[in-house]
XYZ file of C-alpha atoms in Angstrom:
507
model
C 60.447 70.339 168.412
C 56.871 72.200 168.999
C 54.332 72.081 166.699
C 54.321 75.443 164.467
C 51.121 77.751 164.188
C 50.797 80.170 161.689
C 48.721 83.258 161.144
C 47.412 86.296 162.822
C 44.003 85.770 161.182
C 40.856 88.258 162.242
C 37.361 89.022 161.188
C 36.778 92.623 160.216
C 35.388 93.766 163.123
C 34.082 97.615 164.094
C 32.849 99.750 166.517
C 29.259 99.052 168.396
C 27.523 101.409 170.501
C 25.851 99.784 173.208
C 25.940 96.671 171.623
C 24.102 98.311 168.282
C 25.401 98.947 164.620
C 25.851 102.384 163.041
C 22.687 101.468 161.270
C 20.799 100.338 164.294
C 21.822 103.665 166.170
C 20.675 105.774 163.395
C 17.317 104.319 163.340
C 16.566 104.911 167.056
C 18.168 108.784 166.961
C 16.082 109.389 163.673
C 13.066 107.688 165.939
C 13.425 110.124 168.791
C 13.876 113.184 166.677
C 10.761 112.727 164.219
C 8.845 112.210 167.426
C 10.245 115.112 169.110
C 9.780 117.419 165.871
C 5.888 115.746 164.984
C 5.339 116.401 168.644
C 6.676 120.335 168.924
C 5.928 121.447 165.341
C 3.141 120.137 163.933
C 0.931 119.465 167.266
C 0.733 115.737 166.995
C -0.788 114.001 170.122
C 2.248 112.044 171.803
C 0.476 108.628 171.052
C 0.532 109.334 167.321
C 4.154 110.899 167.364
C 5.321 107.454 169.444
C 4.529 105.562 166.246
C 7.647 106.873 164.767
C 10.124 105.736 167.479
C 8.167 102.660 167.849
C 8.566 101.910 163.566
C 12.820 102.995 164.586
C 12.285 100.125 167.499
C 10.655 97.421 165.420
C 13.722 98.378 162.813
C 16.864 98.045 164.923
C 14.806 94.716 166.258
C 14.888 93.822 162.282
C 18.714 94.698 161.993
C 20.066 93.359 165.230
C 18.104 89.677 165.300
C 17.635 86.714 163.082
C 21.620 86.288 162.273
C 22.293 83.088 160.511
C 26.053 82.709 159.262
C 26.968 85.584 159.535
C 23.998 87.241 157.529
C 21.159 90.093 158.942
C 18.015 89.136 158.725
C 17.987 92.237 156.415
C 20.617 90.766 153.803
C 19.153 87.330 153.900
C 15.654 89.388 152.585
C 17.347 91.554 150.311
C 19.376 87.800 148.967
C 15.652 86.014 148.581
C 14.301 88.884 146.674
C 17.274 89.709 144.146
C 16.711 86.098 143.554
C 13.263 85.997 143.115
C 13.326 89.219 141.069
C 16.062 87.406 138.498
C 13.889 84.158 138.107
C 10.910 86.037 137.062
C 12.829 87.715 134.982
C 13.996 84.751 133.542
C 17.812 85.751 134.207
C 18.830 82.279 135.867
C 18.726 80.134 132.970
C 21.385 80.040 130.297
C 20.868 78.798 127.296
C 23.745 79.570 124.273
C 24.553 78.567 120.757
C 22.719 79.375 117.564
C 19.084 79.092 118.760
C 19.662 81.548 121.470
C 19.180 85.166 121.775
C 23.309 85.445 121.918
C 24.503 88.057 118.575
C 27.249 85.842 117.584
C 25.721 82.213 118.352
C 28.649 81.532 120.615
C 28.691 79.088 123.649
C 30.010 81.969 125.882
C 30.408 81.581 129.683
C 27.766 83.106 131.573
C 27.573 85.721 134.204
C 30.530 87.273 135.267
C 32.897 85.760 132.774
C 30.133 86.892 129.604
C 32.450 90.042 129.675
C 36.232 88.327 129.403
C 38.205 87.884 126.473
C 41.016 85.768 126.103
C 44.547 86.892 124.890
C 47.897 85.273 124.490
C 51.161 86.934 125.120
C 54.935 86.403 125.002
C 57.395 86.723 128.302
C 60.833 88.199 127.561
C 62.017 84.687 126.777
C 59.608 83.993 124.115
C 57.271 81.730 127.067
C 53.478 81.929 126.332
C 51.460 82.524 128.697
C 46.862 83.407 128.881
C 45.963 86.795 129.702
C 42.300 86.999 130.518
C 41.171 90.438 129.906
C 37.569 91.451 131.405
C 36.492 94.840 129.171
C 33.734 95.782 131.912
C 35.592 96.160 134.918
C 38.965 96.074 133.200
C 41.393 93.812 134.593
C 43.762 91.355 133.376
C 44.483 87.463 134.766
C 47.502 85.979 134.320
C 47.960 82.068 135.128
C 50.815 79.918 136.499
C 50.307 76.169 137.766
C 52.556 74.376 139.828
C 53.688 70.974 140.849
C 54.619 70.890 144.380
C 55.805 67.839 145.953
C 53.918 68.168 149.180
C 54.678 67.455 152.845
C 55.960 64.553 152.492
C 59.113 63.813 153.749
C 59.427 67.764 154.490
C 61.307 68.537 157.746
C 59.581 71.224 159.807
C 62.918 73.472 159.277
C 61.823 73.424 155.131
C 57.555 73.810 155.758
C 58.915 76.793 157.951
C 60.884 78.064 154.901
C 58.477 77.669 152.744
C 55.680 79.203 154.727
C 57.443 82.310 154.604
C 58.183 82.486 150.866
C 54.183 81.825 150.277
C 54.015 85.415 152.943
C 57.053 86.949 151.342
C 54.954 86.495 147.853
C 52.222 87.898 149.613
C 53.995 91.117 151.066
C 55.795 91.536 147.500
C 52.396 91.335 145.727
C 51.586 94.591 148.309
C 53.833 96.711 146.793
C 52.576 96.219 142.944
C 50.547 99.165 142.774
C 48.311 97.691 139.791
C 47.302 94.408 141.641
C 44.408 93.288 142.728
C 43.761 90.133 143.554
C 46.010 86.700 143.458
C 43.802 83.339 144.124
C 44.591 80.102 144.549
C 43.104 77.197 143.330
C 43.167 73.345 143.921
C 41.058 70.882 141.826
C 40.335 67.375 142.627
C 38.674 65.314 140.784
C 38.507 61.320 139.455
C 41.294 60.850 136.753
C 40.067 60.063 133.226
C 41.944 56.783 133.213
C 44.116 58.326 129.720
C 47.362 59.880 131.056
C 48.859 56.607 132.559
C 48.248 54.454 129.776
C 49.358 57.008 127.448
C 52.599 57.687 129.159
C 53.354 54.015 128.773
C 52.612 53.716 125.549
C 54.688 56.677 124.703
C 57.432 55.039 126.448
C 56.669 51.545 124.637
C 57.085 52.779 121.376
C 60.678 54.300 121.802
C 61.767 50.867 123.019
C 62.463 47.661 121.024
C 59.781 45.522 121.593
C 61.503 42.352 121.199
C 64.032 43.187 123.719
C 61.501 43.554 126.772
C 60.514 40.306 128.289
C 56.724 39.236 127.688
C 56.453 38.998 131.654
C 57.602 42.416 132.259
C 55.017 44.016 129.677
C 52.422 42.005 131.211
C 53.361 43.072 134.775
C 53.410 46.238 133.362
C 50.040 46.078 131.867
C 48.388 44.658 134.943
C 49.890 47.592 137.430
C 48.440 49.900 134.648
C 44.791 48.522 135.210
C 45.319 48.565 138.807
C 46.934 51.841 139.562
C 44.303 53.271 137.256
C 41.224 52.222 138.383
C 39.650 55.068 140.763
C 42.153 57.344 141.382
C 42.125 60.580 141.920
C 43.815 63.425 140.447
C 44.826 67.310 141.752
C 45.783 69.954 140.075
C 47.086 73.755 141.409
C 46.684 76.772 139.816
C 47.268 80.437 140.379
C 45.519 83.409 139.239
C 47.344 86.835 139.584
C 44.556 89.873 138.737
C 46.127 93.422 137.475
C 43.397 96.482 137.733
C 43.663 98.612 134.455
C 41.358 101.003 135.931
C 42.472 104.427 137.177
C 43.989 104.634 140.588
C 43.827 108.475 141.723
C 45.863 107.482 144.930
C 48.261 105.106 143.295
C 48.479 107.986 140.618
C 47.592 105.546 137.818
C 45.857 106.453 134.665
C 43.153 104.500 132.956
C 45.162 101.593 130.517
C 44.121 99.571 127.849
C 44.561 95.861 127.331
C 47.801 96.317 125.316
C 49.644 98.766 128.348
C 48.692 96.283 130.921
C 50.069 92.990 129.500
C 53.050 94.900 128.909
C 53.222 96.443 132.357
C 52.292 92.803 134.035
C 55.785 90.857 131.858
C 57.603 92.977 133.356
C 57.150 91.462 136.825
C 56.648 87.973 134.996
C 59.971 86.113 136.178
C 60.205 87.773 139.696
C 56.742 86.087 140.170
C 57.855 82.610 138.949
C 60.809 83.006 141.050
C 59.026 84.081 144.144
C 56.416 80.800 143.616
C 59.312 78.464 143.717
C 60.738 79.798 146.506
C 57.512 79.292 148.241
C 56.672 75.287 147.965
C 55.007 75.347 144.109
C 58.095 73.255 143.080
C 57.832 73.594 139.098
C 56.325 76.653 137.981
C 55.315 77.385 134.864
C 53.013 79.551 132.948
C 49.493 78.347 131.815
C 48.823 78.660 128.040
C 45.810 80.126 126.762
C 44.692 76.619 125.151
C 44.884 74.947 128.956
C 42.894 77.681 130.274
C 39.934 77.101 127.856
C 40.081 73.319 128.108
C 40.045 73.394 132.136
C 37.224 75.768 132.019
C 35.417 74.051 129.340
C 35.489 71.050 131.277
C 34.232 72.603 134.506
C 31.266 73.810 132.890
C 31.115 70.212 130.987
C 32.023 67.378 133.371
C 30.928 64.941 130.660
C 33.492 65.786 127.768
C 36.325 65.497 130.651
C 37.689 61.922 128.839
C 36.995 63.235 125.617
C 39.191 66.863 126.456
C 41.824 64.817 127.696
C 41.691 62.122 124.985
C 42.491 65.160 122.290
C 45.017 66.828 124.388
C 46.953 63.303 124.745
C 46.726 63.274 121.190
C 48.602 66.042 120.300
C 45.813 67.359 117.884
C 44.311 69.371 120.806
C 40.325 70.502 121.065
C 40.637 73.328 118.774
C 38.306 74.730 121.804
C 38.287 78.688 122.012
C 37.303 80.654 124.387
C 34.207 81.301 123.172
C 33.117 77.919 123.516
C 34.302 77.255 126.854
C 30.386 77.993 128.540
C 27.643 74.990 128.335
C 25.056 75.479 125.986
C 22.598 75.148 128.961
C 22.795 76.374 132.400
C 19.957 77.038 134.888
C 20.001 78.265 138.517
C 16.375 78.645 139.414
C 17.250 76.246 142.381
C 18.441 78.534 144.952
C 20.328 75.554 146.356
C 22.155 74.463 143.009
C 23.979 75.016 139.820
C 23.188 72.608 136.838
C 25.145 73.203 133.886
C 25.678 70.761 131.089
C 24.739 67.400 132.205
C 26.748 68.372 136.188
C 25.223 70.152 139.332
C 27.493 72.029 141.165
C 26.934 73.213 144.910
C 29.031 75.782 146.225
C 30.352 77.256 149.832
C 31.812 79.979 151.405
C 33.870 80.081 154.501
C 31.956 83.120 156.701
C 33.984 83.671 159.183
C 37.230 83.305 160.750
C 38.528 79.631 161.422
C 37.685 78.863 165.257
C 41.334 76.960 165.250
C 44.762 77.833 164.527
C 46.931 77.112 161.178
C 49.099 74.088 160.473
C 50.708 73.043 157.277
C 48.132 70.378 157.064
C 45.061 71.857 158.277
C 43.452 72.139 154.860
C 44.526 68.427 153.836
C 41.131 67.035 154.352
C 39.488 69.882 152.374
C 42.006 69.379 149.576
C 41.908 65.869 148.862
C 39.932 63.961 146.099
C 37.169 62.337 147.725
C 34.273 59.563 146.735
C 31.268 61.588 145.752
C 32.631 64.663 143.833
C 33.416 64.462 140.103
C 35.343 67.772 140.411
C 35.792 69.559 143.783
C 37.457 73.660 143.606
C 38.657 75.152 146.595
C 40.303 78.603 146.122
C 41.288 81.222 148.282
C 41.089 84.512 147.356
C 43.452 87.196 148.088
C 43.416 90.556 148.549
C 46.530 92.000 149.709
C 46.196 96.255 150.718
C 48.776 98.624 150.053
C 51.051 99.851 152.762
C 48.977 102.911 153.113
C 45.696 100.940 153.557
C 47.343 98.871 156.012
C 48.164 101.590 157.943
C 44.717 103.184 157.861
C 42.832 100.116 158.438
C 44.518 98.967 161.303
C 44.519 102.407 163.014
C 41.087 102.491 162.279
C 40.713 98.830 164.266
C 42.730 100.085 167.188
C 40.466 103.279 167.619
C 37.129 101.556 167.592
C 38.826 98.553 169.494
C 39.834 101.157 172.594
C 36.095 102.722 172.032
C 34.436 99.474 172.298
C 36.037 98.312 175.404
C 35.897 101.769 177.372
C 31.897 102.694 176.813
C 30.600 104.572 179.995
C 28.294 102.179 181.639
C 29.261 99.292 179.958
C 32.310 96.538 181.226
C 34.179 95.259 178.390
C 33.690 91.339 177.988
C 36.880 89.164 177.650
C 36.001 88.564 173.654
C 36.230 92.067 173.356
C 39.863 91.986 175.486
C 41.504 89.488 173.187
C 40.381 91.122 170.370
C 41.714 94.245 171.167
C 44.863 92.773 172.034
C 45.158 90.774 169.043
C 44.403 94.356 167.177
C 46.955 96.138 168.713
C 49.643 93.110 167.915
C 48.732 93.725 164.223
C 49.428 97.123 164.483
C 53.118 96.172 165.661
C 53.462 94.180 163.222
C 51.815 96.857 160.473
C 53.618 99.881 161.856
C 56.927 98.446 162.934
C 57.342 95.616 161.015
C 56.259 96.317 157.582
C 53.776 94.102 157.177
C 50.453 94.052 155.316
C 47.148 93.169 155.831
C 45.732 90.392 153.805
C 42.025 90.164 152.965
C 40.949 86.536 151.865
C 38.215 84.140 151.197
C 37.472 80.780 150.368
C 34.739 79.258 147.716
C 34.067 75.561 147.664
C 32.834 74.236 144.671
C 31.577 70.539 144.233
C 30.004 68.829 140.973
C 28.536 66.175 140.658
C 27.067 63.655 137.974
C 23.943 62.837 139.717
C 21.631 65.378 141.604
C 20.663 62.641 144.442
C 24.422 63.283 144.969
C 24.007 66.553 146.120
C 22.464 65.367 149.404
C 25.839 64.201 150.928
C 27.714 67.395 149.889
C 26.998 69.788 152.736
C 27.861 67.105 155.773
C 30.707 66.145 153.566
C 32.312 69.518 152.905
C 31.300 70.768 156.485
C 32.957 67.581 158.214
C 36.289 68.186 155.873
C 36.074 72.316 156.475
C 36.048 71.285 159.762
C 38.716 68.902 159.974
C 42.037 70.498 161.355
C 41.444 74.299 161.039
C 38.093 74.559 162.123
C 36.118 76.532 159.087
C 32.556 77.442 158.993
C 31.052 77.479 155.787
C 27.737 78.240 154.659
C 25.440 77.473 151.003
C 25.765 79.959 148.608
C 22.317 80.013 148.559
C 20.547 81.909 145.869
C 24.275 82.678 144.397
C 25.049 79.557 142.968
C 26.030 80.696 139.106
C 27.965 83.618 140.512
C 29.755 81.682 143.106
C 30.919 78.815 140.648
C 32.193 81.136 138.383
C 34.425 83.113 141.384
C 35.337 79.506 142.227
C 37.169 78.829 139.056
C 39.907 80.633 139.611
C 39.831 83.260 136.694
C 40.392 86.113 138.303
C 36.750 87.625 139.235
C 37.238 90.094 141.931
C 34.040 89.598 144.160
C 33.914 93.037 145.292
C 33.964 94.502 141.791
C 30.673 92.813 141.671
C 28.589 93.329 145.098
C 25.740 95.080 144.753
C 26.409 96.350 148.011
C 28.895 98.602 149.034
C 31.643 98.276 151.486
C 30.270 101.428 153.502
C 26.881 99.525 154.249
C 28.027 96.351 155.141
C 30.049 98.168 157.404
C 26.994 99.723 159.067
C 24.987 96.816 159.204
């Protein structure tokens, strides 16, 4: 049997004249005319009036050179001084609990989560599940996790099954007019060493000790200490995001917290369902308490053994979630994260991967390794409605066919294949049904020790790399921002830019 690609994955791309941006060829018609107006109207000697189209020359130089990973020169120097603006102002360290400046003495989380408030609700079958409301830019998180078994010992017939459940999910999640954004997370990280030995000894004490053999309990014991020394650990969770906010063309009014948890149980078990079908094995709804003990952790790598010591217990933390933030952070490293007594280094993938899917292309990404303490990848999703489908990919065709038939200009092969991989999309859009899917990755890595950080980048590069092909980049100057998106919680990035979609677009 041949090996079995999947996707139809493509970078945003739009319309260039001559090679330059909508920006760029603003700059040099805005050039010409000021010198043509300075030069009729006001009498200015040609040399003088030049200056004008020379400063609209020097400017599309500006916007056109200097990319790095898939950033402008321009955004790179906007990036460096947002940053620098935000140190001086003394807005990159965090400090929380009584002594700080904080109304209600709380140990908050910073940032983007500093708005979020955590709920707990009820499914139609009495389940509890967290619902993480954000008052700012209103939208609600629910959580599921799941315990897949993996590819092992998966025919390709069954990986082909489940491949399209994940993109039925996907296409499903298209139609719900109130969601946003569904991410998916994977954490891997060294086990505590308290979940084996407490399963045995949970087991022990329902059994009659003078029945089992002294060998056997000390063979027992033995495989305990061995299994348990090292190893690593990963979890899976998904985040579904629901947009209270009003939605003129959905035709959806402004809700409050209350009308959106009860509009998002209603699709509840078709979700759970859907999951299963798709390779998540057991699915099950995340509790509010599980929420603010993973998060408290991430933000506290040091009270892992002691988290998971209490939640063996039965007694739990007691932990809320206004206690789930570190009582310091600071980012005025515009290469790092340090929060608690971790630093955390995070990545995005910039582009689209050079290679093609396979159902273990991200396997090398995923898997614990020997120099994180806790390593996040998620991928963010953003599926578009049926009528942004439609638009956006019309849109791609039209300035795919303008590209590639410029007077003057020959088209180059690049721009061939990407037209024709354009116009296959818009088969599959138009005819098909199907929706477009915007996503992202963010790659988060913590570490104990900050002479750790050094092996990170070749580490996560060489893995990113590793059967799929992905380029990442630092999240440089972004590093609070982009460890809180990495948790999983349900932080829509592009709630937050600062720059709009329109711009970037330009640029």
């Amino acid at each position: 049997m041949s090996e079995r690609l999947y996707g139809n994955v493509q970078e945003p791309h739009y319309a260039r004249t001559m090679g330059l941006s909508m920006a760029s060829v603003a700059l040099v018609i805005a050039g010409g005319v000021s010198t043509f107006f300075m030069m009729q109207f006001f009498g200015v000697p040609i040399h003088f009036a030049a200056i004008a189209l020379l400063l609209a020359i020097v400017g599309v130089w500006f916007l056109e050179t200097g990319r790095k990973q898939g950033r402008t020169r321009l955004e790179r120097a906007v990036g460096a001084r947002m940053f620098r603006k935000a140190k001086k102002k003394g807005a990159t360290t965090y400090l929380s609990g009584p002594t700080s400046r904080m109304p209600d003495g709380s140990h908050r989380a910073p940032g983007l989560l500093a708005s979020t408030e955590m709920f707990e609700g009820t499914d139609h079958l009495g389940r509890p599940f967290a619902f993480l409301w954000d008052r700012v830019k209103r939208t609600g998180t629910v959580f599921f996790t799941a315990a897949s078994s993996g590819l092992d010992l998966q025919d390709q017939d069954t990986i082909d099954f489940l491949v399209d459940g994940w993109g039925g999910y996907l296409h499903q999640s298209s139609t719900l007019a109130a969601l946003e954004q569904v991410s998916v997370t994977v954490t891997s990280m060294r086990d505590t060493g308290e979940r084996l030995p407490a399963a045995v000894a949970e087991h022990r004490s329902r059994v009659d000790a003078s029945v089992v053999p002294t060998f056997s309990r000390e063979a027992v014991d033995e495989i305990v200490a061995a299994v348990n020394a090292g190893t690593g650990r990963v979890d899976a969770r998904l985040a579904v995001t629901f947009s209270g906010a009003p939605d003129a063309d959905q035709g959806l009014e402004a809700r409050s917290r209350e009308d959106l948890m009860g509009e998002v149980m209603v699709h509840l078990p078709a979700m759970i369902e859907q999951l299963e079908l798709s390779g998540g094995g057991v699915v099950s709804y995340l509790a509010a308490q599980e929420i603010i003990d993973t998060t408290y952790v991430a933000y506290n790598p040091e009270a892992a053994v002691a988290v998971e010591r209490a939640r063996l217990s039965g007694v739990g933390t007691g932990l809320t979630w206004e206690e789930v933030g570190p009582v310091y952070a600071n980012a005025d490293n515009i290469e790092r994260y340090e929060h608690g007594a971790g630093f955390s280094q995070s990545f995005q993938v910039w582009r689209a991967p050079a290679g093609v899917f396979r159902e273990s292309s991200m396997m090398a990404l995923l898997k614990p390794d020997d120099i994180s303490e806790q390593k996040r990848v998620t991928i963010l999703y953003r599926p578009m409605t049926m009528e942004q489908s439609q638009s956006r990919v019309q849109t791609a065709v039209a300035d795919a066919d303008y590209e590639t038939n410029q007077k003057g200009r020959k088209a180059t092969g690049a721009q061939l294949a990407s037209a024709g991989r354009v116009k296959q999309t818009e088969t599959e859009v138009s005819a098909r049904g199907a929706a477009l899917i915007r996503f992202s990755f963010i790659i988060t890595v913590t570490v104990m020790d900050p002479a750790a950080l050094r092996r990170v980048p070749s580490m996560v590069r060489n893995a990113a790399q590793t059967g799929v092909q992905l380029s990442v980049r630092p999240a440089t100057g972004n590093e609070d921002a982009s460890f809180a998106i990495g948790l999983g919680l349900g932080i829509v990035p592009a709630k937050w830019a600062t720059v709009s979609p329109q711009l970037r677009q330009a640029l």
